[in-house]
mmCIF file with all atom_site columns, C-alpha atoms in Angstrom:
data_model
loop_
_atom_site.group_PDB
_atom_site.id
_atom_site.type_symbol
_atom_site.label_atom_id
_atom_site.label_alt_id
_atom_site.label_comp_id
_atom_site.label_asym_id
_atom_site.label_entity_id
_atom_site.label_seq_id
_atom_site.pdbx_PDB_ins_code
_atom_site.Cartn_x
_atom_site.Cartn_y
_atom_site.Cartn_z
_atom_site.occupancy
_atom_site.B_iso_or_equiv
_atom_site.pdbx_formal_charge
_atom_site.auth_seq_id
_atom_site.auth_comp_id
_atom_site.auth_asym_id
_atom_site.auth_atom_id
_atom_site.pdbx_PDB_model_num
ATOM 1   C CA . MET A 1 1   ? -10.014 84.586  91.337  1.00 0.00 ? 1   MET A CA 1
ATOM 2   C CA . ALA A 1 2   ? -10.368 87.514  88.838  1.00 0.00 ? 2   ALA A CA 1
ATOM 3   C CA . ASP A 1 3   ? -7.024  88.653  86.562  1.00 0.00 ? 3   ASP A CA 1
ATOM 4   C CA . ALA A 1 4   ? -5.473  91.069  88.652  1.00 0.00 ? 4   ALA A CA 1
ATOM 5   C CA . LYS A 1 5   ? -5.993  93.499  85.028  1.00 0.00 ? 5   LYS A CA 1
ATOM 6   C CA . LYS A 1 6   ? -9.261  93.129  85.495  1.00 0.00 ? 6   LYS A CA 1
ATOM 7   C CA . GLN A 1 7   ? -9.746  93.715  89.652  1.00 0.00 ? 7   GLN A CA 1
ATOM 8   C CA . VAL A 1 8   ? -12.204 96.582  89.748  1.00 0.00 ? 8   VAL A CA 1
ATOM 9   C CA . HIS A 1 9   ? -13.131 98.771  92.530  1.00 0.00 ? 9   HIS A CA 1
ATOM 10  C CA . ILE A 1 10  ? -16.208 98.290  93.319  1.00 0.00 ? 10  ILE A CA 1
ATOM 11  C CA . VAL A 1 11  ? -18.099 101.318 95.974  1.00 0.00 ? 11  VAL A CA 1
ATOM 12  C CA . LEU A 1 12  ? -21.461 100.181 97.304  1.00 0.00 ? 12  LEU A CA 1
ATOM 13  C CA . VAL A 1 13  ? -23.834 102.800 98.819  1.00 0.00 ? 13  VAL A CA 1
ATOM 14  C CA . HIS A 1 14  ? -26.248 102.444 100.917 1.00 0.00 ? 14  HIS A CA 1
ATOM 15  C CA . GLY A 1 15  ? -29.929 103.894 101.031 1.00 0.00 ? 15  GLY A CA 1
ATOM 16  C CA . ALA A 1 16  ? -31.980 105.895 103.847 1.00 0.00 ? 16  ALA A CA 1
ATOM 17  C CA . CYS A 1 17  ? -31.900 104.087 107.211 1.00 0.00 ? 17  CYS A CA 1
ATOM 18  C CA . HIS A 1 18  ? -29.561 101.985 106.766 1.00 0.00 ? 18  HIS A CA 1
ATOM 19  C CA . GLY A 1 19  ? -25.532 101.872 106.781 1.00 0.00 ? 19  GLY A CA 1
ATOM 20  C CA . ALA A 1 20  ? -22.118 99.996  105.329 1.00 0.00 ? 20  ALA A CA 1
ATOM 21  C CA . TRP A 1 21  ? -24.194 97.143  107.268 1.00 0.00 ? 21  TRP A CA 1
ATOM 22  C CA . CYS A 1 22  ? -26.440 96.286  104.730 1.00 0.00 ? 22  CYS A CA 1
ATOM 23  C CA . TRP A 1 23  ? -23.896 94.693  102.312 1.00 0.00 ? 23  TRP A CA 1
ATOM 24  C CA . TYR A 1 24  ? -21.885 91.796  104.620 1.00 0.00 ? 24  TYR A CA 1
ATOM 25  C CA . LYS A 1 25  ? -23.302 89.212  102.507 1.00 0.00 ? 25  LYS A CA 1
ATOM 26  C CA . LEU A 1 26  ? -22.412 90.459  99.338  1.00 0.00 ? 26  LEU A CA 1
ATOM 27  C CA . LYS A 1 27  ? -18.849 92.388  100.177 1.00 0.00 ? 27  LYS A CA 1
ATOM 28  C CA . PRO A 1 28  ? -17.217 88.750  100.320 1.00 0.00 ? 28  PRO A CA 1
ATOM 29  C CA . LEU A 1 29  ? -18.457 87.116  97.355  1.00 0.00 ? 29  LEU A CA 1
ATOM 30  C CA . LEU A 1 30  ? -17.378 90.049  95.162  1.00 0.00 ? 30  LEU A CA 1
ATOM 31  C CA . GLU A 1 31  ? -13.987 90.078  97.284  1.00 0.00 ? 31  GLU A CA 1
ATOM 32  C CA . ALA A 1 32  ? -14.024 86.131  96.663  1.00 0.00 ? 32  ALA A CA 1
ATOM 33  C CA . ALA A 1 33  ? -14.170 86.992  92.567  1.00 0.00 ? 33  ALA A CA 1
ATOM 34  C CA . GLY A 1 34  ? -10.886 88.863  92.541  1.00 0.00 ? 34  GLY A CA 1
ATOM 35  C CA . HIS A 1 35  ? -12.518 92.436  92.845  1.00 0.00 ? 35  HIS A CA 1
ATOM 36  C CA . ARG A 1 36  ? -12.044 95.775  95.607  1.00 0.00 ? 36  ARG A CA 1
ATOM 37  C CA . VAL A 1 37  ? -14.758 96.519  97.230  1.00 0.00 ? 37  VAL A CA 1
ATOM 38  C CA . THR A 1 38  ? -15.790 99.837  99.365  1.00 0.00 ? 38  THR A CA 1
ATOM 39  C CA . ALA A 1 39  ? -18.566 100.256 101.984 1.00 0.00 ? 39  ALA A CA 1
ATOM 40  C CA . PHE A 1 40  ? -18.911 102.886 103.987 1.00 0.00 ? 40  PHE A CA 1
ATOM 41  C CA . ASP A 1 41  ? -21.720 104.756 106.039 1.00 0.00 ? 41  ASP A CA 1
ATOM 42  C CA . LEU A 1 42  ? -23.229 108.096 104.558 1.00 0.00 ? 42  LEU A CA 1
ATOM 43  C CA . ALA A 1 43  ? -23.353 110.674 107.235 1.00 0.00 ? 43  ALA A CA 1
ATOM 44  C CA . ALA A 1 44  ? -25.912 110.297 110.893 1.00 0.00 ? 44  ALA A CA 1
ATOM 45  C CA . SER A 1 45  ? -25.977 106.185 109.147 1.00 0.00 ? 45  SER A CA 1
ATOM 46  C CA . GLY A 1 46  ? -24.814 103.414 110.599 1.00 0.00 ? 46  GLY A CA 1
ATOM 47  C CA . VAL A 1 47  ? -21.944 103.596 113.351 1.00 0.00 ? 47  VAL A CA 1
ATOM 48  C CA . ASP A 1 48  ? -21.126 107.607 111.645 1.00 0.00 ? 48  ASP A CA 1
ATOM 49  C CA . LYS A 1 49  ? -21.518 109.761 114.542 1.00 0.00 ? 49  LYS A CA 1
ATOM 50  C CA . ARG A 1 50  ? -22.854 112.796 113.360 1.00 0.00 ? 50  ARG A CA 1
ATOM 51  C CA . THR A 1 51  ? -26.987 113.209 113.943 1.00 0.00 ? 51  THR A CA 1
ATOM 52  C CA . LEU A 1 52  ? -29.585 114.370 111.278 1.00 0.00 ? 52  LEU A CA 1
ATOM 53  C CA . GLU A 1 53  ? -30.466 117.444 113.378 1.00 0.00 ? 53  GLU A CA 1
ATOM 54  C CA . GLU A 1 54  ? -27.040 117.750 112.195 1.00 0.00 ? 54  GLU A CA 1
ATOM 55  C CA . LEU A 1 55  ? -26.878 117.547 108.566 1.00 0.00 ? 55  LEU A CA 1
ATOM 56  C CA . ARG A 1 56  ? -27.918 120.806 106.752 1.00 0.00 ? 56  ARG A CA 1
ATOM 57  C CA . SER A 1 57  ? -27.906 119.227 103.057 1.00 0.00 ? 57  SER A CA 1
ATOM 58  C CA . PHE A 1 58  ? -28.316 116.422 101.204 1.00 0.00 ? 58  PHE A CA 1
ATOM 59  C CA . GLU A 1 59  ? -24.699 117.395 99.846  1.00 0.00 ? 59  GLU A CA 1
ATOM 60  C CA . HIS A 1 60  ? -23.566 117.134 103.746 1.00 0.00 ? 60  HIS A CA 1
ATOM 61  C CA . TYR A 1 61  ? -25.457 113.919 103.863 1.00 0.00 ? 61  TYR A CA 1
ATOM 62  C CA . SER A 1 62  ? -23.264 112.615 101.452 1.00 0.00 ? 62  SER A CA 1
ATOM 63  C CA . GLU A 1 63  ? -20.232 114.003 102.323 1.00 0.00 ? 63  GLU A CA 1
ATOM 64  C CA . PRO A 1 64  ? -18.698 110.986 102.989 1.00 0.00 ? 64  PRO A CA 1
ATOM 65  C CA . LEU A 1 65  ? -19.283 109.321 99.488  1.00 0.00 ? 65  LEU A CA 1
ATOM 66  C CA . LEU A 1 66  ? -17.935 112.766 98.022  1.00 0.00 ? 66  LEU A CA 1
ATOM 67  C CA . ASP A 1 67  ? -14.955 112.786 99.750  1.00 0.00 ? 67  ASP A CA 1
ATOM 68  C CA . PHE A 1 68  ? -14.015 109.168 99.291  1.00 0.00 ? 68  PHE A CA 1
ATOM 69  C CA . MET A 1 69  ? -14.445 109.947 95.747  1.00 0.00 ? 69  MET A CA 1
ATOM 70  C CA . ALA A 1 70  ? -12.170 113.218 95.490  1.00 0.00 ? 70  ALA A CA 1
ATOM 71  C CA . SER A 1 71  ? -9.525  110.988 96.972  1.00 0.00 ? 71  SER A CA 1
ATOM 72  C CA . LEU A 1 72  ? -9.604  108.776 94.281  1.00 0.00 ? 72  LEU A CA 1
ATOM 73  C CA . PRO A 1 73  ? -6.824  108.820 92.150  1.00 0.00 ? 73  PRO A CA 1
ATOM 74  C CA . PRO A 1 74  ? -6.930  110.183 88.792  1.00 0.00 ? 74  PRO A CA 1
ATOM 75  C CA . GLU A 1 75  ? -6.701  106.965 86.621  1.00 0.00 ? 75  GLU A CA 1
ATOM 76  C CA . GLU A 1 76  ? -8.949  105.205 88.697  1.00 0.00 ? 76  GLU A CA 1
ATOM 77  C CA . LYS A 1 77  ? -12.576 104.181 87.370  1.00 0.00 ? 77  LYS A CA 1
ATOM 78  C CA . VAL A 1 78  ? -14.659 102.540 89.868  1.00 0.00 ? 78  VAL A CA 1
ATOM 79  C CA . LEU A 1 79  ? -18.409 100.679 89.679  1.00 0.00 ? 79  LEU A CA 1
ATOM 80  C CA . LEU A 1 80  ? -20.017 103.009 91.452  1.00 0.00 ? 80  LEU A CA 1
ATOM 81  C CA . LEU A 1 81  ? -23.561 100.716 93.085  1.00 0.00 ? 81  LEU A CA 1
ATOM 82  C CA . GLY A 1 82  ? -26.678 102.937 94.516  1.00 0.00 ? 82  GLY A CA 1
ATOM 83  C CA . HIS A 1 83  ? -29.364 101.045 96.548  1.00 0.00 ? 83  HIS A CA 1
ATOM 84  C CA . SER A 1 84  ? -32.860 102.570 96.632  1.00 0.00 ? 84  SER A CA 1
ATOM 85  C CA . LEU A 1 85  ? -32.426 106.004 98.012  1.00 0.00 ? 85  LEU A CA 1
ATOM 86  C CA . GLY A 1 86  ? -28.544 105.369 97.730  1.00 0.00 ? 86  GLY A CA 1
ATOM 87  C CA . GLY A 1 87  ? -29.014 106.135 93.830  1.00 0.00 ? 87  GLY A CA 1
ATOM 88  C CA . MET A 1 88  ? -29.468 109.887 94.589  1.00 0.00 ? 88  MET A CA 1
ATOM 89  C CA . ASN A 1 89  ? -26.321 109.600 96.510  1.00 0.00 ? 89  ASN A CA 1
ATOM 90  C CA . ILE A 1 90  ? -24.250 108.284 93.298  1.00 0.00 ? 90  ILE A CA 1
ATOM 91  C CA . ALA A 1 91  ? -26.143 110.593 91.115  1.00 0.00 ? 91  ALA A CA 1
ATOM 92  C CA . LEU A 1 92  ? -24.552 113.930 92.858  1.00 0.00 ? 92  LEU A CA 1
ATOM 93  C CA . ALA A 1 93  ? -21.299 111.913 92.937  1.00 0.00 ? 93  ALA A CA 1
ATOM 94  C CA . MET A 1 94  ? -21.746 111.407 89.216  1.00 0.00 ? 94  MET A CA 1
ATOM 95  C CA . GLU A 1 95  ? -22.948 114.998 88.584  1.00 0.00 ? 95  GLU A CA 1
ATOM 96  C CA . LYS A 1 96  ? -19.273 115.740 90.644  1.00 0.00 ? 96  LYS A CA 1
ATOM 97  C CA . TYR A 1 97  ? -17.309 113.027 89.512  1.00 0.00 ? 97  TYR A CA 1
ATOM 98  C CA . PRO A 1 98  ? -17.587 111.414 86.173  1.00 0.00 ? 98  PRO A CA 1
ATOM 99  C CA . GLU A 1 99  ? -14.477 111.058 85.165  1.00 0.00 ? 99  GLU A CA 1
ATOM 100 C CA . LYS A 1 100 ? -14.045 108.914 88.229  1.00 0.00 ? 100 LYS A CA 1
ATOM 101 C CA . ILE A 1 101 ? -16.805 106.206 87.431  1.00 0.00 ? 101 ILE A CA 1
ATOM 102 C CA . LYS A 1 102 ? -16.740 103.629 84.839  1.00 0.00 ? 102 LYS A CA 1
ATOM 103 C CA . VAL A 1 103 ? -20.352 102.161 85.084  1.00 0.00 ? 103 VAL A CA 1
ATOM 104 C CA . ALA A 1 104 ? -22.723 103.514 87.694  1.00 0.00 ? 104 ALA A CA 1
ATOM 105 C CA . VAL A 1 105 ? -25.843 100.743 89.169  1.00 0.00 ? 105 VAL A CA 1
ATOM 106 C CA . PHE A 1 106 ? -28.515 101.513 89.867  1.00 0.00 ? 106 PHE A CA 1
ATOM 107 C CA . LEU A 1 107 ? -30.182 98.462  92.086  1.00 0.00 ? 107 LEU A CA 1
ATOM 108 C CA . THR A 1 108 ? -34.052 99.331  92.369  1.00 0.00 ? 108 THR A CA 1
ATOM 109 C CA . ALA A 1 109 ? -32.857 103.100 93.448  1.00 0.00 ? 109 ALA A CA 1
ATOM 110 C CA . VAL A 1 110 ? -33.695 106.123 92.925  1.00 0.00 ? 110 VAL A CA 1
ATOM 111 C CA . MET A 1 111 ? -32.151 107.407 89.745  1.00 0.00 ? 111 MET A CA 1
ATOM 112 C CA . PRO A 1 112 ? -32.722 111.287 88.347  1.00 0.00 ? 112 PRO A CA 1
ATOM 113 C CA . ASP A 1 113 ? -32.809 112.496 85.061  1.00 0.00 ? 113 ASP A CA 1
ATOM 114 C CA . CYS A 1 114 ? -31.393 116.001 83.692  1.00 0.00 ? 114 CYS A CA 1
ATOM 115 C CA . LYS A 1 115 ? -34.281 117.814 82.672  1.00 0.00 ? 115 LYS A CA 1
ATOM 116 C CA . HIS A 1 116 ? -36.010 118.433 86.298  1.00 0.00 ? 116 HIS A CA 1
ATOM 117 C CA . ASP A 1 117 ? -34.193 119.301 89.929  1.00 0.00 ? 117 ASP A CA 1
ATOM 118 C CA . PRO A 1 118 ? -33.839 116.056 91.931  1.00 0.00 ? 118 PRO A CA 1
ATOM 119 C CA . SER A 1 119 ? -36.425 115.962 93.916  1.00 0.00 ? 119 SER A CA 1
ATOM 120 C CA . TYR A 1 120 ? -38.867 115.278 90.791  1.00 0.00 ? 120 TYR A CA 1
ATOM 121 C CA . VAL A 1 121 ? -38.622 112.068 90.995  1.00 0.00 ? 121 VAL A CA 1
ATOM 122 C CA . LEU A 1 122 ? -39.457 111.554 94.414  1.00 0.00 ? 122 LEU A CA 1
ATOM 123 C CA . LYS A 1 123 ? -42.808 112.865 93.616  1.00 0.00 ? 123 LYS A CA 1
ATOM 124 C CA . GLN A 1 124 ? -43.594 110.735 91.611  1.00 0.00 ? 124 GLN A CA 1
ATOM 125 C CA . ASP A 1 125 ? -44.962 107.721 93.817  1.00 0.00 ? 125 ASP A CA 1
ATOM 126 C CA . VAL A 1 126 ? -46.582 108.151 96.134  1.00 0.00 ? 126 VAL A CA 1
ATOM 127 C CA . ALA A 1 127 ? -45.587 105.048 98.339  1.00 0.00 ? 127 ALA A CA 1
ATOM 128 C CA . LEU A 1 128 ? -42.079 106.182 97.596  1.00 0.00 ? 128 LEU A CA 1
ATOM 129 C CA . GLY A 1 129 ? -43.547 109.234 99.302  1.00 0.00 ? 129 GLY A CA 1
ATOM 130 C CA . ILE A 1 130 ? -44.624 107.526 102.139 1.00 0.00 ? 130 ILE A CA 1
ATOM 131 C CA . MET A 1 131 ? -41.663 105.971 102.509 1.00 0.00 ? 131 MET A CA 1
ATOM 132 C CA . LEU A 1 132 ? -38.993 108.997 102.146 1.00 0.00 ? 132 LEU A CA 1
ATOM 133 C CA . ALA A 1 133 ? -41.718 111.005 104.842 1.00 0.00 ? 133 ALA A CA 1
ATOM 134 C CA . ARG A 1 134 ? -40.002 109.382 107.520 1.00 0.00 ? 134 ARG A CA 1
ATOM 135 C CA . PRO A 1 135 ? -37.355 111.920 109.285 1.00 0.00 ? 135 PRO A CA 1
ATOM 136 C CA . CYS A 1 136 ? -34.343 110.198 108.575 1.00 0.00 ? 136 CYS A CA 1
ATOM 137 C CA . CYS A 1 137 ? -35.066 110.044 104.870 1.00 0.00 ? 137 CYS A CA 1
ATOM 138 C CA . MET A 1 138 ? -36.093 113.413 103.762 1.00 0.00 ? 138 MET A CA 1
ATOM 139 C CA . PHE A 1 139 ? -34.229 115.425 101.915 1.00 0.00 ? 139 PHE A CA 1
ATOM 140 C CA . VAL A 1 140 ? -36.586 116.900 98.925  1.00 0.00 ? 140 VAL A CA 1
ATOM 141 C CA . HIS A 1 141 ? -37.173 120.248 100.597 1.00 0.00 ? 141 HIS A CA 1
ATOM 142 C CA . ASP A 1 142 ? -33.245 120.980 99.620  1.00 0.00 ? 142 ASP A CA 1
ATOM 143 C CA . LEU A 1 143 ? -32.812 119.116 96.219  1.00 0.00 ? 143 LEU A CA 1
ATOM 144 C CA . SER A 1 144 ? -36.184 121.162 95.045  1.00 0.00 ? 144 SER A CA 1
ATOM 145 C CA . LYS A 1 145 ? -33.811 124.254 95.130  1.00 0.00 ? 145 LYS A CA 1
ATOM 146 C CA . GLN A 1 146 ? -31.229 122.815 93.555  1.00 0.00 ? 146 GLN A CA 1
ATOM 147 C CA . SER A 1 147 ? -30.405 123.007 89.239  1.00 0.00 ? 147 SER A CA 1
ATOM 148 C CA . ALA A 1 148 ? -31.031 119.587 87.438  1.00 0.00 ? 148 ALA A CA 1
ATOM 149 C CA . PHE A 1 149 ? -28.309 116.848 87.206  1.00 0.00 ? 149 PHE A CA 1
ATOM 150 C CA . THR A 1 150 ? -26.437 118.193 83.321  1.00 0.00 ? 150 THR A CA 1
ATOM 151 C CA . GLU A 1 151 ? -25.426 115.732 80.370  1.00 0.00 ? 151 GLU A CA 1
ATOM 152 C CA . ASP A 1 152 ? -21.587 116.171 81.004  1.00 0.00 ? 152 ASP A CA 1
ATOM 153 C CA . GLY A 1 153 ? -21.437 115.621 84.157  1.00 0.00 ? 153 GLY A CA 1
ATOM 154 C CA . TYR A 1 154 ? -24.437 112.610 85.381  1.00 0.00 ? 154 TYR A CA 1
ATOM 155 C CA . GLY A 1 155 ? -25.603 112.306 82.319  1.00 0.00 ? 155 GLY A CA 1
ATOM 156 C CA . SER A 1 156 ? -22.435 111.465 80.815  1.00 0.00 ? 156 SER A CA 1
ATOM 157 C CA . VAL A 1 157 ? -21.487 108.341 83.031  1.00 0.00 ? 157 VAL A CA 1
ATOM 158 C CA . LYS A 1 158 ? -22.851 104.696 81.706  1.00 0.00 ? 158 LYS A CA 1
ATOM 159 C CA . ARG A 1 159 ? -26.061 103.530 83.628  1.00 0.00 ? 159 ARG A CA 1
ATOM 160 C CA . VAL A 1 160 ? -27.417 99.839  84.670  1.00 0.00 ? 160 VAL A CA 1
ATOM 161 C CA . PHE A 1 161 ? -30.503 99.611  86.425  1.00 0.00 ? 161 PHE A CA 1
ATOM 162 C CA . ILE A 1 162 ? -30.940 96.341  88.578  1.00 0.00 ? 162 ILE A CA 1
ATOM 163 C CA . VAL A 1 163 ? -34.863 95.648  88.309  1.00 0.00 ? 163 VAL A CA 1
ATOM 164 C CA . CYS A 1 164 ? -36.349 93.745  91.577  1.00 0.00 ? 164 CYS A CA 1
ATOM 165 C CA . PRO A 1 165 ? -39.268 92.761  90.070  1.00 0.00 ? 165 PRO A CA 1
ATOM 166 C CA . GLU A 1 166 ? -41.149 91.815  93.800  1.00 0.00 ? 166 GLU A CA 1
ATOM 167 C CA . ASP A 1 167 ? -40.257 95.627  95.107  1.00 0.00 ? 167 ASP A CA 1
ATOM 168 C CA . LYS A 1 168 ? -42.914 96.654  97.517  1.00 0.00 ? 168 LYS A CA 1
ATOM 169 C CA . ALA A 1 169 ? -40.499 99.958  98.698  1.00 0.00 ? 169 ALA A CA 1
ATOM 170 C CA . ILE A 1 170 ? -39.957 100.660 95.076  1.00 0.00 ? 170 ILE A CA 1
ATOM 171 C CA . SER A 1 171 ? -42.443 99.097  92.800  1.00 0.00 ? 171 SER A CA 1
ATOM 172 C CA . LEU A 1 172 ? -41.710 97.623  89.984  1.00 0.00 ? 172 LEU A CA 1
ATOM 173 C CA . LYS A 1 173 ? -44.817 99.853  87.975  1.00 0.00 ? 173 LYS A CA 1
ATOM 174 C CA . PHE A 1 174 ? -42.177 102.707 89.492  1.00 0.00 ? 174 PHE A CA 1
ATOM 175 C CA . GLN A 1 175 ? -38.579 101.201 88.489  1.00 0.00 ? 175 GLN A CA 1
ATOM 176 C CA . ARG A 1 176 ? -40.081 100.873 85.120  1.00 0.00 ? 176 ARG A CA 1
ATOM 177 C CA . TRP A 1 177 ? -41.061 103.876 84.702  1.00 0.00 ? 177 TRP A CA 1
ATOM 178 C CA . GLN A 1 178 ? -37.973 106.076 85.574  1.00 0.00 ? 178 GLN A CA 1
ATOM 179 C CA . ILE A 1 179 ? -36.046 103.404 82.980  1.00 0.00 ? 179 ILE A CA 1
ATOM 180 C CA . GLU A 1 180 ? -38.678 105.039 80.548  1.00 0.00 ? 180 GLU A CA 1
ATOM 181 C CA . THR A 1 181 ? -38.450 108.152 81.954  1.00 0.00 ? 181 THR A CA 1
ATOM 182 C CA . CYS A 1 182 ? -34.813 108.489 82.660  1.00 0.00 ? 182 CYS A CA 1
ATOM 183 C CA . GLY A 1 183 ? -32.974 106.405 80.400  1.00 0.00 ? 183 GLY A CA 1
ATOM 184 C CA . VAL A 1 184 ? -30.146 103.812 81.037  1.00 0.00 ? 184 VAL A CA 1
ATOM 185 C CA . ASP A 1 185 ? -27.420 101.722 78.776  1.00 0.00 ? 185 ASP A CA 1
ATOM 186 C CA . GLN A 1 186 ? -28.876 98.529  80.270  1.00 0.00 ? 186 GLN A CA 1
ATOM 187 C CA . VAL A 1 187 ? -31.811 97.218  82.022  1.00 0.00 ? 187 VAL A CA 1
ATOM 188 C CA . LYS A 1 188 ? -30.756 93.998  84.974  1.00 0.00 ? 188 LYS A CA 1
ATOM 189 C CA . GLU A 1 189 ? -33.493 92.098  86.134  1.00 0.00 ? 189 GLU A CA 1
ATOM 190 C CA . LEU A 1 190 ? -33.138 89.679  89.877  1.00 0.00 ? 190 LEU A CA 1
ATOM 191 C CA . GLU A 1 191 ? -35.593 86.989  88.802  1.00 0.00 ? 191 GLU A CA 1
ATOM 192 C CA . ASN A 1 192 ? -38.211 87.515  92.037  1.00 0.00 ? 192 ASN A CA 1
ATOM 193 C CA . SER A 1 193 ? -35.802 89.564  93.995  1.00 0.00 ? 193 SER A CA 1
ATOM 194 C CA . ASP A 1 194 ? -37.009 92.123  97.015  1.00 0.00 ? 194 ASP A CA 1
ATOM 195 C CA . HIS A 1 195 ? -36.126 95.810  97.742  1.00 0.00 ? 195 HIS A CA 1
ATOM 196 C CA . MET A 1 196 ? -32.932 93.925  99.845  1.00 0.00 ? 196 MET A CA 1
ATOM 197 C CA . PRO A 1 197 ? -31.322 91.144  97.335  1.00 0.00 ? 197 PRO A CA 1
ATOM 198 C CA . MET A 1 198 ? -28.469 91.494  98.841  1.00 0.00 ? 198 MET A CA 1
ATOM 199 C CA . LEU A 1 199 ? -29.827 89.846  101.560 1.00 0.00 ? 199 LEU A CA 1
ATOM 200 C CA . SER A 1 200 ? -32.131 88.253  99.939  1.00 0.00 ? 200 SER A CA 1
ATOM 201 C CA . GLN A 1 201 ? -29.899 86.978  97.283  1.00 0.00 ? 201 GLN A CA 1
ATOM 202 C CA . PRO A 1 202 ? -26.595 88.254  97.700  1.00 0.00 ? 202 PRO A CA 1
ATOM 203 C CA . GLN A 1 203 ? -24.882 85.580  95.455  1.00 0.00 ? 203 GLN A CA 1
ATOM 204 C CA . GLU A 1 204 ? -27.617 86.278  92.375  1.00 0.00 ? 204 GLU A CA 1
ATOM 205 C CA . LEU A 1 205 ? -26.267 89.815  92.477  1.00 0.00 ? 205 LEU A CA 1
ATOM 206 C CA . CYS A 1 206 ? -22.925 89.273  93.083  1.00 0.00 ? 206 CYS A CA 1
ATOM 207 C CA . GLN A 1 207 ? -22.905 86.855  90.066  1.00 0.00 ? 207 GLN A CA 1
ATOM 208 C CA . CYS A 1 208 ? -25.363 89.809  88.076  1.00 0.00 ? 208 CYS A CA 1
ATOM 209 C CA . LEU A 1 209 ? -22.292 92.667  89.291  1.00 0.00 ? 209 LEU A CA 1
ATOM 210 C CA . LEU A 1 210 ? -19.648 89.814  87.973  1.00 0.00 ? 210 LEU A CA 1
ATOM 211 C CA . GLU A 1 211 ? -21.865 90.432  84.193  1.00 0.00 ? 211 GLU A CA 1
ATOM 212 C CA . ILE A 1 212 ? -22.158 94.273  84.312  1.00 0.00 ? 212 ILE A CA 1
ATOM 213 C CA . ILE A 1 213 ? -18.255 93.982  84.732  1.00 0.00 ? 213 ILE A CA 1
ATOM 214 C CA . ALA A 1 214 ? -17.407 91.591  81.889  1.00 0.00 ? 214 ALA A CA 1
ATOM 215 C CA . ASP A 1 215 ? -19.506 93.862  80.094  1.00 0.00 ? 215 ASP A CA 1
ATOM 216 C CA . TYR A 1 216 ? -18.237 97.417  81.250  1.00 0.00 ? 216 TYR A CA 1
ATOM 217 C CA . TYR A 1 217 ? -14.662 96.225  82.088  1.00 0.00 ? 217 TYR A CA 1
ATOM 218 C CA . ALA A 1 218 ? -13.767 94.045  78.869  1.00 0.00 ? 218 ALA A CA 1
#
């Protein structure tokens, strides 16, 4: 059990076509370690009653996360983790609420920079583009109309990237390219992990996150 003074609030953001359900193995492990964990469905995902046709923009899709971040008390600084396309959701939250985030963790995730519009990173990998071409995942047009994230917002938050070398959806090459192009404060790697380490390697992922907590909440 973690010391009460060091209890961390961990916010888990799922990727495209998933929901809060995908964290069902990881969440109890982190809670058993003494931390507070929040996982929820983004708009039109999981049990959220909205439909894809109702969503007007990527920000609308991200509304549950943004509303949650707005509700946090001023003194609280969460560990914000995004998986896969969830990396773009947490980037938006980082831009709007950098003061409420201690560290952002990109779990084999999409990770934008501060030079190009947010859609740029989504267009750089053919396999990723094919995956995101499904109607339930496609916000590229909307993101292409948005300004680049800023250094004062998104760029001011500490970033950790967790590499999953056996990922077939977001390739190792593309993960490495994002790290080199966008820059991060720390790189971690889950050996032999695939695109869904929260399901295939929950113990290892939990340990990785506990190490990140030790590094950034000491």
